Every structure is written in structure tokens, then in C-alpha cells.
Coordinates of C-alpha atoms and ligand atoms in Angstrom, one line a residue:
M1 CA -80.3 7.3 198.5
T2 CA -77.9 5.1 200.4
R3 CA -75.1 3.5 198.6
R4 CA -75.2 -0.2 198.4
K5 CA -72.1 -2.0 199.7
L6 CA -70.7 -5.0 197.7
L7 CA -68.1 -7.3 199.1
I8 CA -66.0 -9.2 196.6
T9 CA -63.6 -11.8 198.3
G10 CA -60.5 -12.9 196.3
G11 CA -60.7 -9.7 194.2
A12 CA -56.7 -9.5 193.8
G13 CA -56.8 -12.8 191.9
F14 CA -57.6 -13.5 188.4
I15 CA -61.3 -13.8 187.9
G16 CA -62.1 -11.7 191.0
G17 CA -59.7 -9.1 189.9
N18 CA -61.2 -8.8 186.5
F19 CA -64.7 -8.8 188.2
V20 CA -63.7 -6.0 190.6
R21 CA -62.5 -3.7 187.7
Y22 CA -65.8 -4.5 185.7
M23 CA -68.0 -3.6 188.7
V24 CA -66.1 -0.5 189.9
D25 CA -66.4 0.9 186.2
K26 CA -70.1 -0.1 185.8
Y27 CA -71.5 0.9 189.4
P28 CA -70.0 4.1 190.5
D29 CA -73.0 4.1 193.0
Y30 CA -71.9 1.0 194.7
D31 CA -69.1 0.9 197.3
I32 CA -67.0 -2.1 196.2
Y33 CA -64.9 -3.9 198.8
N34 CA -62.2 -6.0 197.7
L35 CA -61.2 -8.6 200.6
D36 CA -58.2 -10.4 200.0
L37 CA -55.4 -12.3 202.0
L38 CA -53.0 -11.6 199.1
T39 CA -51.5 -15.1 198.7
Y40 CA -49.2 -16.2 196.1
A41 CA -52.0 -15.9 193.6
G42 CA -53.1 -12.3 194.6
D43 CA -51.7 -9.1 193.5
L44 CA -52.9 -5.6 193.7
S45 CA -50.8 -4.1 190.7
K46 CA -53.5 -5.0 188.4
H47 CA -55.7 -2.4 190.2
Q48 CA -53.6 0.5 189.6
N49 CA -56.3 2.2 187.5
I50 CA -59.0 1.9 189.8
E51 CA -57.3 2.3 193.3
K52 CA -57.8 6.0 193.4
K53 CA -61.4 5.8 192.6
T54 CA -63.7 6.7 195.6
N55 CA -66.0 3.5 195.1
Y56 CA -62.9 1.2 195.4
H57 CA -61.7 -0.1 198.9
F58 CA -59.2 -2.9 199.8
I59 CA -59.1 -4.9 202.8
Q60 CA -56.5 -7.4 203.6
C61 CA -58.0 -10.3 205.6
D62 CA -58.0 -14.0 205.7
I63 CA -61.6 -15.6 205.1
A64 CA -60.7 -18.3 207.6
N65 CA -60.1 -15.7 210.2
R66 CA -63.3 -15.7 212.0
E67 CA -62.8 -12.6 214.1
G68 CA -61.2 -10.7 211.4
I69 CA -64.2 -11.2 209.0
F70 CA -66.9 -10.6 211.6
N71 CA -65.4 -7.3 212.5
R72 CA -65.4 -6.2 208.9
F73 CA -69.2 -7.2 208.6
K74 CA -69.9 -5.6 211.9
N75 CA -68.1 -2.1 210.7
E76 CA -69.3 -2.2 206.8
K77 CA -72.6 -3.8 206.9
F78 CA -72.4 -5.2 203.4
D79 CA -75.5 -5.6 201.2
F80 CA -74.1 -8.2 199.2
I81 CA -71.2 -10.7 198.6
V82 CA -69.6 -12.3 195.6
H83 CA -67.2 -15.0 197.0
F84 CA -64.3 -16.0 194.9
A85 CA -61.5 -16.1 197.5
A86 CA -60.1 -19.8 197.2
E87 CA -57.3 -21.9 196.6
S88 CA -57.7 -22.6 192.8
H89 CA -55.0 -24.8 191.4
V90 CA -55.6 -28.6 191.0
D91 CA -52.0 -29.5 190.8
R92 CA -51.2 -27.7 193.9
S93 CA -54.2 -29.4 195.6
I94 CA -52.8 -32.7 194.6
T95 CA -49.4 -31.9 196.4
D96 CA -50.8 -30.2 199.5
P97 CA -54.8 -30.6 200.0
E98 CA -54.8 -29.1 203.5
I99 CA -54.9 -25.5 202.6
F100 CA -57.8 -26.2 200.3
I101 CA -60.0 -27.4 203.0
K102 CA -59.1 -24.5 205.4
T103 CA -59.5 -21.7 202.9
N104 CA -62.4 -23.2 200.4
V105 CA -64.3 -25.0 203.2
M106 CA -63.8 -23.4 206.5
G107 CA -63.3 -19.9 204.9
T108 CA -66.7 -20.2 203.0
Q109 CA -68.4 -21.4 206.1
I110 CA -67.2 -18.4 208.3
L111 CA -68.3 -15.9 205.5
L112 CA -71.7 -17.7 205.5
D113 CA -72.0 -17.3 209.3
A114 CA -71.2 -13.6 208.9
A115 CA -73.6 -13.1 206.0
K116 CA -76.2 -14.7 208.2
E117 CA -75.3 -12.7 211.3
Y118 CA -75.5 -9.4 209.4
N119 CA -78.3 -10.3 207.0
V120 CA -76.8 -9.8 203.5
S121 CA -79.4 -9.6 200.8
K122 CA -77.3 -11.9 198.4
F123 CA -74.5 -14.3 198.9
L124 CA -73.2 -15.3 195.4
H125 CA -70.8 -18.3 195.7
V126 CA -68.5 -18.7 192.7
S127 CA -67.9 -22.2 192.0
T128 CA -66.7 -24.4 189.3
D129 CA -67.8 -27.1 186.9
E130 CA -65.2 -29.3 188.3
V131 CA -67.6 -30.3 191.2
Y132 CA -69.5 -32.5 188.6
G133 CA -66.5 -34.6 188.2
E134 CA -65.7 -35.7 184.5
L135 CA -67.6 -36.4 181.3
D136 CA -66.6 -39.0 178.8
F137 CA -65.7 -38.1 175.3
N138 CA -69.1 -38.3 173.8
P139 CA -69.5 -34.8 172.5
S140 CA -73.4 -34.8 173.1
T141 CA -72.9 -35.0 176.9
F142 CA -73.1 -31.9 179.1
F143 CA -73.0 -30.9 182.8
T144 CA -76.5 -29.4 183.8
E145 CA -77.3 -28.1 187.2
E146 CA -78.9 -31.4 187.9
T147 CA -75.8 -33.4 187.3
P148 CA -74.7 -35.1 190.6
L149 CA -71.5 -33.8 192.4
Q150 CA -68.8 -36.2 191.8
P151 CA -65.6 -34.3 192.4
N152 CA -62.4 -36.1 191.8
S153 CA -59.5 -33.8 192.8
P154 CA -58.9 -32.4 196.4
Y155 CA -59.6 -29.0 194.8
S156 CA -63.0 -29.9 193.3
A157 CA -63.8 -31.8 196.6
S158 CA -63.2 -28.8 198.6
K159 CA -65.3 -26.5 196.2
A160 CA -68.2 -29.1 196.3
S161 CA -68.1 -29.2 200.0
S162 CA -68.3 -25.3 199.9
D163 CA -71.2 -25.6 197.5
L164 CA -73.1 -27.8 199.9
L165 CA -72.6 -25.6 202.8
V166 CA -74.0 -22.6 200.8
R167 CA -76.9 -24.8 199.9
A168 CA -77.5 -25.7 203.3
Y169 CA -77.3 -22.2 204.7
H170 CA -80.3 -21.4 202.4
E171 CA -82.4 -24.5 203.1
T172 CA -81.7 -24.2 206.9
Y173 CA -81.6 -20.5 207.6
G174 CA -83.2 -19.0 204.5
L175 CA -79.9 -17.2 203.5
P176 CA -80.4 -15.7 199.9
V177 CA -77.8 -17.4 197.9
N178 CA -76.8 -18.3 194.5
I179 CA -74.2 -20.7 193.2
T180 CA -72.5 -20.4 189.8
R181 CA -70.4 -23.2 188.3
C182 CA -68.3 -22.0 185.6
S183 CA -66.2 -23.8 183.0
N184 CA -62.3 -22.9 182.7
N185 CA -61.7 -19.2 182.3
Y186 CA -58.8 -17.7 180.5
G187 CA -58.0 -13.8 179.8
P188 CA -56.0 -10.9 181.2
Y189 CA -54.1 -11.4 184.5
H190 CA -54.4 -15.2 184.4
F191 CA -51.7 -16.6 186.8
P192 CA -49.0 -18.3 184.6
E193 CA -49.3 -21.8 186.4
K194 CA -52.5 -22.5 184.6
L195 CA -52.4 -23.9 181.0
I196 CA -53.1 -20.9 178.8
P197 CA -51.0 -18.4 180.5
L198 CA -48.3 -21.0 181.1
T199 CA -48.2 -21.9 177.4
I200 CA -48.2 -18.2 176.2
S201 CA -45.3 -17.2 178.5
R202 CA -43.1 -20.2 177.9
V203 CA -43.7 -20.1 174.0
L204 CA -42.6 -16.3 174.2
N205 CA -39.6 -17.3 175.9
D206 CA -38.9 -20.2 173.5
Q207 CA -39.2 -22.7 176.4
T208 CA -40.9 -26.1 176.3
V209 CA -44.7 -26.5 177.0
P210 CA -45.4 -29.3 179.4
V211 CA -48.5 -31.3 178.0
Y212 CA -49.9 -33.8 180.5
G213 CA -50.5 -37.3 179.2
N214 CA -51.5 -37.4 175.5
G215 CA -52.8 -33.9 175.5
A216 CA -56.4 -35.5 174.6
N217 CA -58.3 -34.0 177.8
I218 CA -61.0 -31.6 177.0
R219 CA -61.8 -28.3 178.7
D220 CA -64.6 -25.8 177.9
W221 CA -62.9 -22.3 177.7
L222 CA -64.8 -19.0 178.7
H223 CA -63.1 -15.8 178.5
V224 CA -63.0 -14.0 181.8
F225 CA -65.2 -11.0 180.7
D226 CA -67.9 -13.4 179.8
H227 CA -67.8 -14.9 183.2
C228 CA -67.9 -11.5 184.7
T229 CA -71.1 -10.5 182.9
A230 CA -72.8 -13.8 184.0
L231 CA -71.9 -13.0 187.5
D232 CA -73.3 -9.5 187.4
L233 CA -76.5 -11.0 185.8
V234 CA -76.9 -13.6 188.5
L235 CA -76.0 -11.2 191.3
H236 CA -79.0 -8.8 190.2
E237 CA -81.4 -11.3 188.5
G238 CA -80.6 -14.8 189.9
K239 CA -83.6 -16.5 191.8
D240 CA -82.7 -17.1 195.5
G241 CA -81.4 -20.6 196.1
E242 CA -80.7 -21.4 192.4
V243 CA -77.5 -22.8 190.7
Y244 CA -76.4 -21.6 187.4
N245 CA -73.7 -23.2 185.1
V246 CA -71.8 -20.7 183.1
G247 CA -70.0 -21.9 179.8
G248 CA -70.1 -20.9 176.1
H249 CA -69.6 -24.1 174.2
N250 CA -65.9 -23.7 173.6
E251 CA -64.5 -27.3 174.1
R252 CA -60.8 -28.0 173.0
T253 CA -58.4 -30.7 173.7
N254 CA -55.4 -29.4 175.5
L255 CA -53.2 -30.1 172.6
E256 CA -55.4 -28.1 170.4
V257 CA -55.1 -25.0 172.8
V258 CA -51.5 -25.4 173.0
K259 CA -51.1 -25.8 169.3
T260 CA -53.3 -22.7 168.7
I261 CA -51.1 -20.6 170.8
I262 CA -47.9 -21.8 169.3
K263 CA -49.3 -21.0 165.7
A264 CA -50.4 -17.6 166.7
L265 CA -47.2 -16.7 168.0
D266 CA -45.5 -18.1 164.8
K267 CA -43.4 -20.8 166.9
S268 CA -42.7 -24.5 166.3
N269 CA -44.6 -27.4 167.6
D270 CA -41.3 -28.8 168.8
L271 CA -41.7 -26.8 171.9
I272 CA -44.5 -29.3 173.0
E273 CA -43.3 -31.8 175.6
F274 CA -45.5 -34.5 176.7
V275 CA -45.1 -35.1 180.5
E276 CA -46.4 -37.6 183.0
D277 CA -50.2 -37.2 183.4
R278 CA -51.7 -35.6 186.4
L279 CA -53.1 -37.8 188.9
G280 CA -56.9 -38.5 188.6
H281 CA -56.8 -36.3 185.4
D282 CA -60.5 -35.3 184.7
K283 CA -61.1 -36.4 181.0
R284 CA -63.6 -33.8 179.8
Y285 CA -65.6 -30.9 180.9
A286 CA -68.4 -29.3 179.0
I287 CA -71.3 -27.1 180.2
D288 CA -75.0 -26.8 179.2
P289 CA -75.7 -23.1 179.9
T290 CA -79.4 -23.1 178.9
K291 CA -80.6 -22.0 182.4
L292 CA -78.2 -19.0 182.4
E293 CA -79.3 -18.0 178.8
A294 CA -83.0 -18.2 179.7
L295 CA -81.9 -15.4 182.4
G296 CA -80.5 -13.1 179.5
W297 CA -76.9 -14.1 179.2
D298 CA -75.3 -13.9 175.9
P299 CA -71.3 -14.2 175.8
T300 CA -69.3 -11.7 173.8
Y301 CA -66.2 -14.0 172.9
N302 CA -65.9 -17.3 171.4
F303 CA -62.6 -19.3 171.8
D304 CA -61.1 -17.9 168.6
T305 CA -61.7 -14.1 169.3
G306 CA -61.0 -14.6 173.2
I307 CA -57.6 -16.2 172.5
E308 CA -56.6 -13.7 170.1
Q309 CA -57.5 -11.0 172.7
T310 CA -55.5 -12.7 175.5
I311 CA -52.4 -13.4 173.4
E312 CA -52.5 -9.7 172.4
W313 CA -52.8 -8.8 176.1
Y314 CA -49.8 -11.0 177.2
L315 CA -47.8 -9.3 174.6
S316 CA -48.6 -5.8 175.7
N317 CA -48.3 -6.8 179.4
K318 CA -45.1 -8.5 179.8
E319 CA -43.8 -6.6 182.8
W320 CA -46.9 -8.1 184.7
W321 CA -46.3 -11.8 184.2
E322 CA -42.6 -11.6 183.9
S323 CA -42.5 -10.3 187.6
I324 CA -44.7 -13.3 188.6
I325 CA -42.7 -16.0 186.9
S326 CA -39.6 -14.9 189.0
G327 CA -39.4 -15.7 192.7
E328 CA -41.7 -18.1 194.4
Y329 CA -43.1 -19.2 191.0
R330 CA -39.8 -20.5 189.8
E331 CA -39.5 -22.8 192.9
Y332 CA -43.0 -24.2 192.4
F333 CA -42.2 -24.9 188.6
K334 CA -39.2 -26.8 189.3
K335 CA -40.9 -28.8 191.8
Q336 CA -44.0 -29.4 189.8
Y337 CA -42.3 -30.4 186.6
S338 CA -39.2 -32.2 188.3
V339 CA -37.0 -29.6 186.3
K340 CA -33.3 -29.7 187.4
Ligands
LIG401 P1 -56.9 -17.1 191.8 O1 -56.1 -18.4 192.5 O2 -56.4 -16.5 190.7 O3 -57.2 -16.1 192.9 C1 -57.6 -16.4 194.4 C2 -57.7 -15.2 195.2 O4 -58.1 -15.4 196.5 C3 -56.2 -14.5 195.2 O5 -56.1 -13.1 195.1 C4 -55.9 -15.0 196.8 O6 -55.0 -14.1 197.4 C5 -57.2 -15.0 197.6 N1 -57.3 -15.9 198.6 C6 -56.7 -17.1 198.7 N2 -57.0 -17.6 200.0 C7 -57.6 -16.6 200.7 C8 -58.0 -16.4 202.1 N3 -57.9 -17.5 202.8 N4 -58.5 -15.4 202.3 C9 -58.6 -14.4 201.6 N5 -58.3 -14.3 200.2 C10 -57.7 -15.5 199.8 O7 -58.4 -18.0 191.5 P2 -59.2 -17.5 190.3 O8 -58.8 -18.3 189.1 O9 -59.4 -16.1 190.0 O10 -60.6 -18.3 190.8 C11 -61.5 -17.4 191.6 C12 -62.6 -18.3 191.9 O11 -63.3 -18.8 190.8 C13 -62.3 -19.5 192.8 O12 -63.4 -19.6 193.8 C14 -62.3 -20.7 191.8 O13 -62.8 -21.8 192.4 C15 -63.4 -20.2 190.9 N6 -63.5 -20.7 189.4 C16 -62.2 -20.7 188.8 C17 -62.2 -20.9 187.5 C18 -60.9 -20.8 186.8 O14 -60.8 -21.2 185.5 N7 -59.8 -20.3 187.1 C19 -63.3 -21.5 186.8 C20 -64.4 -21.6 187.5 C21 -64.6 -21.2 188.9
LIG402 P1 -55.5 -26.0 184.5 O1 -55.3 -24.7 183.7 O2 -54.7 -26.4 185.5 O3 -57.0 -25.9 184.8 P2 -57.8 -27.3 185.4 O4 -57.0 -28.4 185.9 O5 -58.7 -26.7 186.5 O6 -58.8 -27.6 184.2 O7 -55.3 -27.2 183.3 C1 -56.1 -27.3 182.1 C2 -55.9 -28.6 181.5 O8 -54.4 -28.4 180.9 C3 -55.9 -29.7 182.4 O9 -56.6 -30.8 181.7 C4 -54.6 -30.1 182.6 C5 -53.8 -29.5 181.5 N1 -52.4 -29.0 181.9 C6 -51.4 -29.6 181.1 O10 -51.4 -30.5 180.2 N2 -49.9 -29.0 181.4 C7 -49.8 -28.0 182.4 O11 -48.6 -27.6 182.6 C8 -51.1 -27.6 183.2 C9 -50.9 -26.6 184.3 C10 -52.1 -28.2 182.7

């Protein structure tokens, strides 16, 4: 039997990296190609345990490089694609939107062209609930797959644009696609510019935690492992052309999240520092996952068990995040938070 070839873009980042390891272990009979440019958000040290496995391969390439991407598709003849590669941080998109359009929109279009040219049997586009915009604080309202796209940040606008291109390639050319829209992830190897790893790393170093506005904004948190199982399911069982929302009903205000971490680490709430609000800060995200559950998805973690596992992981893997919060990250932090 010929081995199936799975291309994972952005597999050196947070979620893509967790997905690469999950798939390499689960499917020894798939050849898994991790294609990544290795931007500031990508690192390969997280793959030390799998890099010698014969079913794991790494390709360094920019998804916005048409010739490079087409050459890879021509050589490898991938059977399916799970597309994570993106600029992913809202704050960076507010400061510098252009790279978000290049990578998230133009990069996706190039991958779609290559997938069409080389007849891949599935293009799974990993998107975000942020494309739906924001919900109000009424706890009975949720994002469904029918919620209109109303992105508010340059990041979410670039992701919504790529979602529409994926849809159009299905409708126009019959490309077999799925789109998943997941809520906020957290877990091992989360880059410490995002709220949860930023809080854990700063609290462990007895540094203040910047909370935007009054901390009342709500996010719906999903452990990255449960996102991986959802993607595996949609890749193999998703109906062509369909969108699936991914989330496990774990809504928390930002202040609750920060206080939970401070308490678990036995530190003081005096570390909380309320800072200027994010521009266009979305109030609330909350997912209705009914459609994915009907496909058979059942998450393993709730927020309490997931955050406990994640804090344990950051305590046991200090060398990974300590190496990241030096260098370029330090400059970013100073600029973002106006620290002298
Ligand atoms: P991340 O920033 O941690 O990783 C992105 C990866 O993409 C990095 O390895 C980076 O090197 C790579 N990359 C960036 N530009 C590239 C380019 N031009 N060519 C090739 N590779 C490039 O992101 P993440 O948090 O793991 O998110 C992955 C995907 O999941 C994104 O598409 C994001 O929109 C989506 N998503 C994220 C969340 C979340 O909570 N983080 C939630 C839902 C959906
Ligand atoms: P983030 O982790 O950047 O994810 P997203 O913007 O994609 O939801 O932010 C999560 C929430 O935490 C968001 O409401 C903004 C807030 N936040 C802070 O209050 N302080 C911070 O330093 C950061 C990075 C985020």
C-alpha cells in the first residue's frame, strides 16, 4: 500500500507543532511534512523527540513564495493539507497589518492554487472564531457556523479573507475543503506573547501582568490537545465544503484567567497591572460546538484540568520559554507595553 502524504503548514508554531507531534505518533503509516518559514513564532527545538522518526520531514519555505510552494507540491504530491501557517497575534496586526495580508491571505491563495493544480484530496484550513467578530456579554449567545463574518482586527480580517478564498475554491473549482474555526487555545509550547503563557512566565519571574482595560473581556479557552483531536476528526470525517466550529464551553474573563494562574502559583494579585485597552478589543467570544460534536468530537480537558496541566508543563519546561523571552521578544515587549 502506498503511504499517504500529509502536508502541515506552520508546524513549527504553537498549535501546528502540537498537531505535528500528535499526527507523527498516531499515524506511523503517513509521511508527515512540516512546512514552515521559521518566523519569530516558529522553532524546531520542540520537535527534538520526533525529528529522527522516519515518517517526519521538515521543509523550510515561505507559503507566500509561489515558486517554492509549487516545486514542493510537484516533488512530493501531497495527498492532504492541514494549513496552520499564519501571522497569529492580534496586537502585532494592530501595529503592522501588512505581513498579515501577505502571509494569511496571499500565502493561503498560493497554497490553494497548488492544491488545485496537484489534486489534493483535502485542504483543511485552520481558522479562528475571531472571524465572527464579537459577542455581547449575554451568556446565552454563541457563534455558530451561520454567524456572519464581521472581523474587527487586521488579524481577524486577514483570516476571514482567507476563509472566503477557501470557500470560493470549493464553490468554483470543486476543491475538497474544510474550514475549522476554533476558540482561543492554550497548552504546551504556547508563545509567551499571548495572555496565558505571558501570565505564567511573568508571574513565575515575579513580574507584573498587563491586563488590558478592566479585564472583563471574555475568551472561550480550549486546550490545544482537544483542538488537535478535532482537526484529526475533520480531516478524516469532515464533509467536503463544510465549516466546523471548535470550542468546549470554557468562557472566562481575562481577569479570572490571570487570577487563576496567580493563585495556582501561590503569588499575589498585586502583580496585576491594568494597562491601556487594546484598540478595537473584542468583548466576548463563545463557541457553539454542536456540529462538531455530532461528528463525534468529545474534548478531554475542561479549563480547570487544562490550565493545571499547562502550568505544570511551563514549570517543567523553563528552558524552552526562557530562551524565547530573551532576544527579539524583549524588544517586542518593551515596544508593545511602553516599558522603559
Ligand atoms: P503561531 O504564531 O504559534 O505559529 C505560526 C507558525 O506559522 C510559525 O511556526 C511560523 O513560523 C509559521 N509561519 C508564519 N508565516 C509563515 C509563512 N509565510 N510561511 C510559512 N510559515 C509561516 O500560531 P498558532 O497560535 O499556532 O496558530 C496556528 C493557526 O491556528 C493560525 O492559522 C491561527 O490563525 C489559527 N488559530 C489560532 C488560535 C490560537 O488561539 N492561537 C485559535 C484558533 C485558530
Ligand atoms: P491573546 O492571548 O492575545 O489572544 P486573542 O487576542 O487572540 O484573543 O489575548 C487574549 C485576551 O487577553 C484578549 O482579550 C486580550 C487580553 N490580553 C491582556 O489583557 N493582556 C495581554 O498582555 C495580552 C497579550 C492579552
